[in-house]
Amino acid sequence: IYGEFNARRRASRQSLLQVHTKCVPDFDDLARVNAAYVRAIVERSLQRLQVERLDLVQFHWWDYAVPGYADAALALAELQREGLIAHLGGTNFDTPHTAQMLDAGVPLVSMQVQYSLLDRRPENALIALGAQRGVQLLCYGTLGGGFFAKAWLGAPEPGPELTNRSLIKYKLVIDDFGGWSAFQELLRALETIAQRHGVSIATVATRWVLDRPGVAAATVGSRYADHLRDALAVCKLRLLATDHALLAPILAAHPGPLGDTYALERDKLGRHGRIMKYNLNKT
């Protein structure tokens, strides 16, 4: 869809939009990933997107116990030298393995990680490494899969009736944050701040992430027109010291998920890992 859209822009001599894509070898293929495998993923993206160079390729490796992630990342760096890729980033690598890729000579400029008021794991070590090595964060989960919305303020705790996989995923994060009552306390504070500035809870939650050290961008969905309005309002919002003072005791009392980035999700049998999809190239 994007490739066709960009082709129309090219035909009408409009500037092309920047697109970020991923290189995620399937979990079942990790043991056989080599330079040819990586090249095939990149060439497929080039063909589908109808571009001569990918603006940013974000690399992910499902299982550190399977060797080869550094070699695969170096294969991407070779494609970058060939001019097929402009910039390289990572997706959901923890701090030690990010450092290992950088030490191996992979020129990472970004790391895409989950980062929100509910999940502040990047603050444990990754942000400090990024500051030292020039790697900035592209953050997802900023809106908690849609839970950062006034519709959830005062709502009863959802249970098994949740069918949206995103909501299921971020309900687990809420549980790790401290549970539904702690989340409601956070929502009440965010609503107070939102009313003070005439914006939405989602806008405040996004602005908070964007203001954190090391953050270059936050990825938010704008499925409907009113979502787009909230997203654009982020550009003008400036949080005050009084806003941060309202949030500070809540965040101090609820540190959220512990450990390094994406550590919980890497356990395929754990609460977070069981809902992941591991072989996306075959779907």
PDB file of C-alpha atoms in Angstrom:
ATOM      1  CA  ILE A   1       0.000   0.000   0.000  1.00  0.00           C
ATOM      2  CA  TYR A   2       2.769   2.430   0.913  1.00  0.00           C
ATOM      3  CA  GLY A   3       4.724   1.529  -2.215  1.00  0.00           C
ATOM      4  CA  GLU A   4       1.763   2.356  -4.438  1.00  0.00           C
ATOM      5  CA  PHE A   5       1.179   5.595  -2.533  1.00  0.00           C
ATOM      6  CA  ASN A   6       4.803   6.638  -2.932  1.00  0.00           C
ATOM      7  CA  ALA A   7       4.777   5.701  -6.616  1.00  0.00           C
ATOM      8  CA  ARG A   8       1.881   8.098  -7.176  1.00  0.00           C
ATOM      9  CA  ARG A   9       3.790  10.841  -5.354  1.00  0.00           C
ATOM     10  CA  ARG A  10       6.847  10.170  -7.473  1.00  0.00           C
ATOM     11  CA  ALA A  11       4.793  10.259 -10.672  1.00  0.00           C
ATOM     12  CA  SER A  12       3.323  13.637  -9.702  1.00  0.00           C
ATOM     13  CA  ARG A  13       6.806  14.899  -8.724  1.00  0.00           C
ATOM     14  CA  GLN A  14       5.933  15.241  -5.053  1.00  0.00           C
ATOM     15  CA  SER A  15       8.536  14.600  -2.387  1.00  0.00           C
ATOM     16  CA  LEU A  16       8.618  11.060  -1.044  1.00  0.00           C
ATOM     17  CA  LEU A  17       7.755  10.404   2.566  1.00  0.00           C
ATOM     18  CA  GLN A  18      10.282   8.787   4.859  1.00  0.00           C
ATOM     19  CA  VAL A  19       9.521   5.199   5.825  1.00  0.00           C
ATOM     20  CA  HIS A  20      11.005   3.063   8.577  1.00  0.00           C
ATOM     21  CA  THR A  21      10.890  -0.703   8.191  1.00  0.00           C
ATOM     22  CA  LYS A  22      12.235  -3.737  10.023  1.00  0.00           C
ATOM     23  CA  CYS A  23      14.429  -6.756   9.468  1.00  0.00           C
ATOM     24  CA  VAL A  24      13.090  -9.468  11.782  1.00  0.00           C
ATOM     25  CA  PRO A  25      14.218 -12.997  10.912  1.00  0.00           C
ATOM     26  CA  ASP A  26      11.602 -15.565  11.885  1.00  0.00           C
ATOM     27  CA  PHE A  27      12.219 -17.308  15.194  1.00  0.00           C
ATOM     28  CA  ASP A  28      12.277 -20.705  13.483  1.00  0.00           C
ATOM     29  CA  ASP A  29      14.879 -19.487  10.965  1.00  0.00           C
ATOM     30  CA  LEU A  30      17.436 -17.975  13.342  1.00  0.00           C
ATOM     31  CA  ALA A  31      19.911 -20.852  13.099  1.00  0.00           C
ATOM     32  CA  ARG A  32      20.135 -20.494   9.320  1.00  0.00           C
ATOM     33  CA  VAL A  33      20.202 -16.709   9.013  1.00  0.00           C
ATOM     34  CA  ASN A  34      23.122 -15.534   6.887  1.00  0.00           C
ATOM     35  CA  ALA A  35      23.992 -12.594   4.633  1.00  0.00           C
ATOM     36  CA  ALA A  36      21.809 -13.957   1.806  1.00  0.00           C
ATOM     37  CA  TYR A  37      18.818 -14.288   4.150  1.00  0.00           C
ATOM     38  CA  VAL A  38      19.243 -10.699   5.329  1.00  0.00           C
ATOM     39  CA  ARG A  39      19.649  -9.420   1.770  1.00  0.00           C
ATOM     40  CA  ALA A  40      16.434 -11.173   0.725  1.00  0.00           C
ATOM     41  CA  ILE A  41      14.469  -9.391   3.474  1.00  0.00           C
ATOM     42  CA  VAL A  42      15.881  -6.006   2.469  1.00  0.00           C
ATOM     43  CA  GLU A  43      15.342  -6.555  -1.248  1.00  0.00           C
ATOM     44  CA  ARG A  44      11.753  -7.611  -0.597  1.00  0.00           C
ATOM     45  CA  SER A  45      11.167  -4.389   1.332  1.00  0.00           C
ATOM     46  CA  LEU A  46      12.719  -2.325  -1.457  1.00  0.00           C
ATOM     47  CA  GLN A  47      10.421  -3.996  -3.977  1.00  0.00           C
ATOM     48  CA  ARG A  48       7.272  -3.656  -1.885  1.00  0.00           C
ATOM     49  CA  LEU A  49       7.932  -0.040  -0.931  1.00  0.00           C
ATOM     50  CA  GLN A  50       9.051   0.847  -4.483  1.00  0.00           C
ATOM     51  CA  VAL A  51      12.146   2.712  -3.334  1.00  0.00           C
ATOM     52  CA  GLU A  52      15.836   2.440  -4.157  1.00  0.00           C
ATOM     53  CA  ARG A  53      16.964   2.905  -0.563  1.00  0.00           C
ATOM     54  CA  LEU A  54      15.343   2.185   2.790  1.00  0.00           C
ATOM     55  CA  ASP A  55      15.439   5.196   5.106  1.00  0.00           C
ATOM     56  CA  LEU A  56      15.776   3.196   8.340  1.00  0.00           C
ATOM     57  CA  VAL A  57      15.983  -0.560   8.866  1.00  0.00           C
ATOM     58  CA  GLN A  58      15.351  -1.704  12.436  1.00  0.00           C
ATOM     59  CA  PHE A  59      16.848  -5.097  13.250  1.00  0.00           C
ATOM     60  CA  HIS A  60      15.516  -7.593  15.793  1.00  0.00           C
ATOM     61  CA  TRP A  61      16.730 -10.997  16.992  1.00  0.00           C
ATOM     62  CA  TRP A  62      14.326 -13.191  18.930  1.00  0.00           C
ATOM     63  CA  ASP A  63      16.669 -15.435  20.899  1.00  0.00           C
ATOM     64  CA  TYR A  64      20.128 -14.488  22.155  1.00  0.00           C
ATOM     65  CA  ALA A  65      20.833 -18.192  22.803  1.00  0.00           C
ATOM     66  CA  VAL A  66      20.964 -18.709  19.023  1.00  0.00           C
ATOM     67  CA  PRO A  67      24.254 -17.223  17.784  1.00  0.00           C
ATOM     68  CA  GLY A  68      24.432 -15.008  14.744  1.00  0.00           C
ATOM     69  CA  TYR A  69      22.709 -11.745  15.577  1.00  0.00           C
ATOM     70  CA  ALA A  70      25.909  -9.692  15.323  1.00  0.00           C
ATOM     71  CA  ASP A  71      26.773 -11.246  11.949  1.00  0.00           C
ATOM     72  CA  ALA A  72      23.256 -10.534  10.695  1.00  0.00           C
ATOM     73  CA  ALA A  73      23.543  -6.921  11.845  1.00  0.00           C
ATOM     74  CA  LEU A  74      26.915  -6.623  10.107  1.00  0.00           C
ATOM     75  CA  ALA A  75      25.286  -7.972   6.932  1.00  0.00           C
ATOM     76  CA  LEU A  76      22.834  -5.074   7.174  1.00  0.00           C
ATOM     77  CA  ALA A  77      25.771  -2.703   7.590  1.00  0.00           C
ATOM     78  CA  GLU A  78      27.221  -4.087   4.351  1.00  0.00           C
ATOM     79  CA  LEU A  79      23.940  -3.384   2.552  1.00  0.00           C
ATOM     80  CA  GLN A  80      24.109   0.114   3.991  1.00  0.00           C
ATOM     81  CA  ARG A  81      27.552   0.567   2.440  1.00  0.00           C
ATOM     82  CA  GLU A  82      26.083  -0.600  -0.870  1.00  0.00           C
ATOM     83  CA  GLY A  83      23.549   2.223  -0.650  1.00  0.00           C
ATOM     84  CA  LEU A  84      20.445   0.088  -0.105  1.00  0.00           C
ATOM     85  CA  ILE A  85      19.941   1.393   3.444  1.00  0.00           C
ATOM     86  CA  ALA A  86      20.355   4.934   4.772  1.00  0.00           C
ATOM     87  CA  HIS A  87      20.342   4.276   8.524  1.00  0.00           C
ATOM     88  CA  LEU A  88      20.415   1.256  10.803  1.00  0.00           C
ATOM     89  CA  GLY A  89      18.558   0.827  14.056  1.00  0.00           C
ATOM     90  CA  GLY A  90      17.611  -1.965  16.393  1.00  0.00           C
ATOM     91  CA  THR A  91      14.349  -3.158  17.852  1.00  0.00           C
ATOM     92  CA  ASN A  92      13.969  -4.486  21.397  1.00  0.00           C
ATOM     93  CA  PHE A  93      17.616  -5.245  22.131  1.00  0.00           C
ATOM     94  CA  ASP A  94      18.649  -5.005  25.759  1.00  0.00           C
ATOM     95  CA  THR A  95      21.593  -2.892  26.860  1.00  0.00           C
ATOM     96  CA  PRO A  96      24.413  -5.504  26.804  1.00  0.00           C
ATOM     97  CA  HIS A  97      23.509  -6.795  23.348  1.00  0.00           C
ATOM     98  CA  THR A  98      23.106  -3.273  21.986  1.00  0.00           C
ATOM     99  CA  ALA A  99      26.604  -2.532  23.257  1.00  0.00           C
ATOM    100  CA  GLN A 100      27.942  -5.719  21.654  1.00  0.00           C
ATOM    101  CA  MET A 101      26.561  -4.739  18.254  1.00  0.00           C
ATOM    102  CA  LEU A 102      28.064  -1.273  18.558  1.00  0.00           C
ATOM    103  CA  ASP A 103      31.411  -2.759  19.586  1.00  0.00           C
ATOM    104  CA  ALA A 104      31.265  -5.076  16.555  1.00  0.00           C
ATOM    105  CA  GLY A 105      31.023  -2.046  14.283  1.00  0.00           C
ATOM    106  CA  VAL A 106      27.275  -1.911  13.587  1.00  0.00           C
ATOM    107  CA  PRO A 107      26.460   1.815  13.173  1.00  0.00           C
ATOM    108  CA  LEU A 108      23.188   1.922  15.089  1.00  0.00           C
ATOM    109  CA  VAL A 109      21.520   5.315  15.282  1.00  0.00           C
ATOM    110  CA  SER A 110      18.348   4.241  17.076  1.00  0.00           C
ATOM    111  CA  MET A 111      16.754   1.552  19.198  1.00  0.00           C
ATOM    112  CA  GLN A 112      12.999   1.001  19.109  1.00  0.00           C
ATOM    113  CA  VAL A 113      11.749   0.029  22.557  1.00  0.00           C
ATOM    114  CA  GLN A 114       8.621   0.086  24.661  1.00  0.00           C
ATOM    115  CA  TYR A 115       8.644   3.214  26.810  1.00  0.00           C
ATOM    116  CA  SER A 116       5.761   4.858  28.623  1.00  0.00           C
ATOM    117  CA  LEU A 117       4.623   6.100  31.997  1.00  0.00           C
ATOM    118  CA  LEU A 118       3.746   2.463  32.694  1.00  0.00           C
ATOM    119  CA  ASP A 119       6.971   0.900  31.415  1.00  0.00           C
ATOM    120  CA  ARG A 120      10.180   2.788  32.139  1.00  0.00           C
ATOM    121  CA  ARG A 121      12.669  -0.034  31.657  1.00  0.00           C
ATOM    122  CA  PRO A 122      14.840   1.958  29.192  1.00  0.00           C
ATOM    123  CA  GLU A 123      15.803   4.170  32.135  1.00  0.00           C
ATOM    124  CA  ASN A 124      17.494   1.243  33.873  1.00  0.00           C
ATOM    125  CA  ALA A 125      20.537   1.195  31.561  1.00  0.00           C
ATOM    126  CA  LEU A 126      19.748   1.642  27.866  1.00  0.00           C
ATOM    127  CA  ILE A 127      19.332   5.413  27.915  1.00  0.00           C
ATOM    128  CA  ALA A 128      22.742   5.868  29.532  1.00  0.00           C
ATOM    129  CA  LEU A 129      24.366   3.661  26.887  1.00  0.00           C
ATOM    130  CA  GLY A 130      22.609   5.585  24.130  1.00  0.00           C
ATOM    131  CA  ALA A 131      23.892   8.877  25.506  1.00  0.00           C
ATOM    132  CA  GLN A 132      27.435   7.511  25.431  1.00  0.00           C
ATOM    133  CA  ARG A 133      27.232   5.923  21.985  1.00  0.00           C
ATOM    134  CA  GLY A 134      24.877   8.201  20.057  1.00  0.00           C
ATOM    135  CA  VAL A 135      21.862   5.873  19.941  1.00  0.00           C
ATOM    136  CA  GLN A 136      18.460   7.499  20.387  1.00  0.00           C
ATOM    137  CA  LEU A 137      15.185   5.848  21.277  1.00  0.00           C
ATOM    138  CA  LEU A 138      12.157   5.401  19.044  1.00  0.00           C
ATOM    139  CA  CYS A 139       9.405   4.582  21.503  1.00  0.00           C
ATOM    140  CA  TYR A 140       6.316   2.473  21.106  1.00  0.00           C
ATOM    141  CA  GLY A 141       3.663   1.611  23.669  1.00  0.00           C
ATOM    142  CA  THR A 142       3.536   5.269  24.616  1.00  0.00           C
ATOM    143  CA  LEU A 143      -0.259   5.169  24.786  1.00  0.00           C
ATOM    144  CA  GLY A 144      -0.440   1.747  26.406  1.00  0.00           C
ATOM    145  CA  GLY A 145      -2.230   0.239  23.436  1.00  0.00           C
ATOM    146  CA  GLY A 146      -5.095   2.704  23.918  1.00  0.00           C
ATOM    147  CA  PHE A 147      -5.420   2.449  27.702  1.00  0.00           C
ATOM    148  CA  PHE A 148      -4.230   6.063  28.103  1.00  0.00           C
ATOM    149  CA  ALA A 149      -7.657   7.456  27.320  1.00  0.00           C
ATOM    150  CA  LYS A 150     -10.435   9.093  29.310  1.00  0.00           C
ATOM    151  CA  ALA A 151     -12.715   6.198  28.407  1.00  0.00           C
ATOM    152  CA  TRP A 152     -10.763   4.018  30.851  1.00  0.00           C
ATOM    153  CA  LEU A 153     -10.879   6.545  33.695  1.00  0.00           C
ATOM    154  CA  GLY A 154     -13.199   5.117  36.342  1.00  0.00           C
ATOM    155  CA  ALA A 155     -13.914   2.051  34.231  1.00  0.00           C
ATOM    156  CA  PRO A 156     -14.040  -1.392  35.864  1.00  0.00           C
ATOM    157  CA  GLU A 157     -10.971  -3.557  35.407  1.00  0.00           C
ATOM    158  CA  PRO A 158     -11.233  -5.567  32.177  1.00  0.00           C
ATOM    159  CA  GLY A 159     -10.823  -9.301  32.360  1.00  0.00           C
ATOM    160  CA  PRO A 160     -10.942 -12.202  29.922  1.00  0.00           C
ATOM    161  CA  GLU A 161     -13.370 -10.304  27.706  1.00  0.00           C
ATOM    162  CA  LEU A 162     -10.434  -8.429  26.133  1.00  0.00           C
ATOM    163  CA  THR A 163      -9.984  -9.698  22.580  1.00  0.00           C
ATOM    164  CA  ASN A 164      -7.775  -6.972  21.135  1.00  0.00           C
ATOM    165  CA  ARG A 165      -4.207  -8.364  21.271  1.00  0.00           C
ATOM    166  CA  SER A 166      -2.766  -4.906  21.888  1.00  0.00           C
ATOM    167  CA  LEU A 167      -5.043  -4.349  24.888  1.00  0.00           C
ATOM    168  CA  ILE A 168      -4.175  -7.793  26.223  1.00  0.00           C
ATOM    169  CA  LYS A 169      -0.485  -6.989  25.916  1.00  0.00           C
ATOM    170  CA  TYR A 170      -0.692  -3.646  27.703  1.00  0.00           C
ATOM    171  CA  LYS A 171      -3.064  -4.903  30.378  1.00  0.00           C
ATOM    172  CA  LEU A 172      -0.140  -7.134  31.411  1.00  0.00           C
ATOM    173  CA  VAL A 173       2.019  -4.007  31.637  1.00  0.00           C
ATOM    174  CA  ILE A 174      -0.621  -2.342  33.811  1.00  0.00           C
ATOM    175  CA  ASP A 175      -0.535  -5.378  36.090  1.00  0.00           C
ATOM    176  CA  ASP A 176       3.253  -5.028  36.370  1.00  0.00           C
ATOM    177  CA  PHE A 177       2.882  -1.309  37.024  1.00  0.00           C
ATOM    178  CA  GLY A 178       0.876  -2.037  40.153  1.00  0.00           C
ATOM    179  CA  GLY A 179      -2.538  -3.143  39.032  1.00  0.00           C
ATOM    180  CA  TRP A 180      -5.767  -1.454  38.025  1.00  0.00           C
ATOM    181  CA  SER A 181      -6.087   0.759  41.097  1.00  0.00           C
ATOM    182  CA  ALA A 182      -2.574   2.140  40.596  1.00  0.00           C
ATOM    183  CA  PHE A 183      -3.362   2.738  36.937  1.00  0.00           C
ATOM    184  CA  GLN A 184      -6.544   4.593  37.875  1.00  0.00           C
ATOM    185  CA  GLU A 185      -4.512   6.823  40.184  1.00  0.00           C
ATOM    186  CA  LEU A 186      -2.196   7.603  37.260  1.00  0.00           C
ATOM    187  CA  LEU A 187      -5.126   8.275  34.939  1.00  0.00           C
ATOM    188  CA  ARG A 188      -6.668  10.710  37.440  1.00  0.00           C
ATOM    189  CA  ALA A 189      -3.410  12.654  37.604  1.00  0.00           C
ATOM    190  CA  LEU A 190      -3.119  12.679  33.816  1.00  0.00           C
ATOM    191  CA  GLU A 191      -6.706  13.914  33.464  1.00  0.00           C
ATOM    192  CA  THR A 192      -5.972  16.766  35.880  1.00  0.00           C
ATOM    193  CA  ILE A 193      -2.960  17.743  33.777  1.00  0.00           C
ATOM    194  CA  ALA A 194      -4.910  17.335  30.541  1.00  0.00           C
ATOM    195  CA  GLN A 195      -7.691  19.616  31.737  1.00  0.00           C
ATOM    196  CA  ARG A 196      -5.118  22.206  32.837  1.00  0.00           C
ATOM    197  CA  HIS A 197      -3.740  22.363  29.300  1.00  0.00           C
ATOM    198  CA  GLY A 198      -6.938  21.708  27.335  1.00  0.00           C
ATOM    199  CA  VAL A 199      -5.638  18.481  25.784  1.00  0.00           C
ATOM    200  CA  SER A 200      -6.277  14.757  26.109  1.00  0.00           C
ATOM    201  CA  ILE A 201      -4.763  12.171  28.433  1.00  0.00           C
ATOM    202  CA  ALA A 202      -3.072  10.596  25.409  1.00  0.00           C
ATOM    203  CA  THR A 203      -1.432  13.893  24.513  1.00  0.00           C
ATOM    204  CA  VAL A 204      -0.013  14.306  28.010  1.00  0.00           C
ATOM    205  CA  ALA A 205       1.272  10.709  28.072  1.00  0.00           C
ATOM    206  CA  THR A 206       3.004  11.181  24.723  1.00  0.00           C
ATOM    207  CA  ARG A 207       4.557  14.500  25.697  1.00  0.00           C
ATOM    208  CA  TRP A 208       5.963  12.955  28.879  1.00  0.00           C
ATOM    209  CA  VAL A 209       7.803  10.317  26.852  1.00  0.00           C
ATOM    210  CA  LEU A 210       9.078  12.807  24.276  1.00  0.00           C
ATOM    211  CA  ASP A 211      10.571  14.922  27.051  1.00  0.00           C
ATOM    212  CA  ARG A 212      12.619  12.044  28.463  1.00  0.00           C
ATOM    213  CA  PRO A 213      16.407  12.046  27.870  1.00  0.00           C
ATOM    214  CA  GLY A 214      17.511  10.108  24.830  1.00  0.00           C
ATOM    215  CA  VAL A 215      14.094   9.968  23.168  1.00  0.00           C
ATOM    216  CA  ALA A 216      13.977  10.940  19.494  1.00  0.00           C
ATOM    217  CA  ALA A 217      10.371  10.028  18.704  1.00  0.00           C
ATOM    218  CA  ALA A 218       7.246   8.290  19.903  1.00  0.00           C
ATOM    219  CA  THR A 219       5.164   6.067  17.669  1.00  0.00           C
ATOM    220  CA  VAL A 220       1.431   6.589  18.130  1.00  0.00           C
ATOM    221  CA  GLY A 221      -1.509   5.307  16.147  1.00  0.00           C
ATOM    222  CA  SER A 222      -3.970   7.705  14.525  1.00  0.00           C
ATOM    223  CA  ARG A 223      -6.633   5.318  13.297  1.00  0.00           C
ATOM    224  CA  TYR A 224      -9.372   7.946  13.530  1.00  0.00           C
ATOM    225  CA  ALA A 225      -9.445  11.678  12.847  1.00  0.00           C
ATOM    226  CA  ASP A 226      -9.772  12.618  16.523  1.00  0.00           C
ATOM    227  CA  HIS A 227      -6.643  10.561  17.287  1.00  0.00           C
ATOM    228  CA  LEU A 228      -4.723  12.635  14.759  1.00  0.00           C
ATOM    229  CA  ARG A 229      -5.841  15.826  16.484  1.00  0.00           C
ATOM    230  CA  ASP A 230      -4.495  14.530  19.793  1.00  0.00           C
ATOM    231  CA  ALA A 231      -1.204  13.552  18.188  1.00  0.00           C
ATOM    232  CA  LEU A 232      -0.692  16.968  16.610  1.00  0.00           C
ATOM    233  CA  ALA A 233      -1.475  18.696  19.913  1.00  0.00           C
ATOM    234  CA  VAL A 234       1.665  17.091  21.360  1.00  0.00           C
ATOM    235  CA  CYS A 235       3.811  19.483  19.334  1.00  0.00           C
ATOM    236  CA  LYS A 236       2.488  22.516  21.235  1.00  0.00           C
ATOM    237  CA  LEU A 237       2.151  21.033  24.716  1.00  0.00           C
ATOM    238  CA  ARG A 238       4.767  21.926  27.311  1.00  0.00           C
ATOM    239  CA  LEU A 239       4.473  20.205  30.664  1.00  0.00           C
ATOM    240  CA  LEU A 240       4.955  22.365  33.757  1.00  0.00           C
ATOM    241  CA  ALA A 241       6.867  21.678  36.945  1.00  0.00           C
ATOM    242  CA  THR A 242       3.495  21.341  38.690  1.00  0.00           C
ATOM    243  CA  ASP A 243       2.523  18.633  36.195  1.00  0.00           C
ATOM    244  CA  HIS A 244       5.654  16.631  36.902  1.00  0.00           C
ATOM    245  CA  ALA A 245       5.168  17.143  40.639  1.00  0.00           C
ATOM    246  CA  LEU A 246       1.723  15.561  40.379  1.00  0.00           C
ATOM    247  CA  LEU A 247       3.092  12.507  38.574  1.00  0.00           C
ATOM    248  CA  ALA A 248       6.315  12.078  40.554  1.00  0.00           C
ATOM    249  CA  PRO A 249       4.952  10.360  43.696  1.00  0.00           C
ATOM    250  CA  ILE A 250       2.822   7.982  41.638  1.00  0.00           C
ATOM    251  CA  LEU A 251       5.764   6.955  39.487  1.00  0.00           C
ATOM    252  CA  ALA A 252       8.024   6.614  42.516  1.00  0.00           C
ATOM    253  CA  ALA A 253       5.528   4.278  44.191  1.00  0.00           C
ATOM    254  CA  HIS A 254       5.057   2.208  41.022  1.00  0.00           C
ATOM    255  CA  PRO A 255       8.320   1.554  39.158  1.00  0.00           C
ATOM    256  CA  GLY A 256       6.561  -0.749  36.717  1.00  0.00           C
ATOM    257  CA  PRO A 257       8.133  -3.739  34.959  1.00  0.00           C
ATOM    258  CA  LEU A 258      11.639  -4.424  36.236  1.00  0.00           C
ATOM    259  CA  GLY A 259      14.808  -5.351  34.408  1.00  0.00           C
ATOM    260  CA  ASP A 260      16.236  -4.405  31.035  1.00  0.00           C
ATOM    261  CA  THR A 261      14.227  -3.624  27.927  1.00  0.00           C
ATOM    262  CA  TYR A 262      12.237  -6.498  26.462  1.00  0.00           C
ATOM    263  CA  ALA A 263      13.624  -9.030  28.958  1.00  0.00           C
ATOM    264  CA  LEU A 264      10.167 -10.161  30.088  1.00  0.00           C
ATOM    265  CA  GLU A 265       8.939 -10.554  26.517  1.00  0.00           C
ATOM    266  CA  ARG A 266      11.823 -12.834  25.554  1.00  0.00           C
ATOM    267  CA  ASP A 267      10.480 -15.604  27.753  1.00  0.00           C
ATOM    268  CA  LYS A 268       8.258 -17.460  25.278  1.00  0.00           C
ATOM    269  CA  LEU A 269       6.493 -19.293  28.101  1.00  0.00           C
ATOM    270  CA  GLY A 270       6.007 -16.228  30.279  1.00  0.00           C
ATOM    271  CA  ARG A 271       2.960 -13.966  30.537  1.00  0.00           C
ATOM    272  CA  HIS A 272       4.309 -11.488  28.024  1.00  0.00           C
ATOM    273  CA  GLY A 273       6.008 -13.899  25.634  1.00  0.00           C
ATOM    274  CA  ARG A 274       3.048 -16.205  25.137  1.00  0.00           C
ATOM    275  CA  ILE A 275       1.099 -13.604  23.179  1.00  0.00           C
ATOM    276  CA  MET A 276       3.914 -12.695  20.770  1.00  0.00           C
ATOM    277  CA  LYS A 277       3.993 -13.692  17.080  1.00  0.00           C
ATOM    278  CA  TYR A 278       7.403 -15.081  16.190  1.00  0.00           C
ATOM    279  CA  ASN A 279       7.296 -15.991  12.496  1.00  0.00           C
ATOM    280  CA  LEU A 280       5.884 -12.930  10.753  1.00  0.00           C
ATOM    281  CA  ASN A 281       7.683 -13.474   7.437  1.00  0.00           C
ATOM    282  CA  LYS A 282       5.624 -16.619   6.865  1.00  0.00           C
ATOM    283  CA  THR A 283       2.245 -14.938   7.333  1.00  0.00           C
TER     284      THR A 283
END
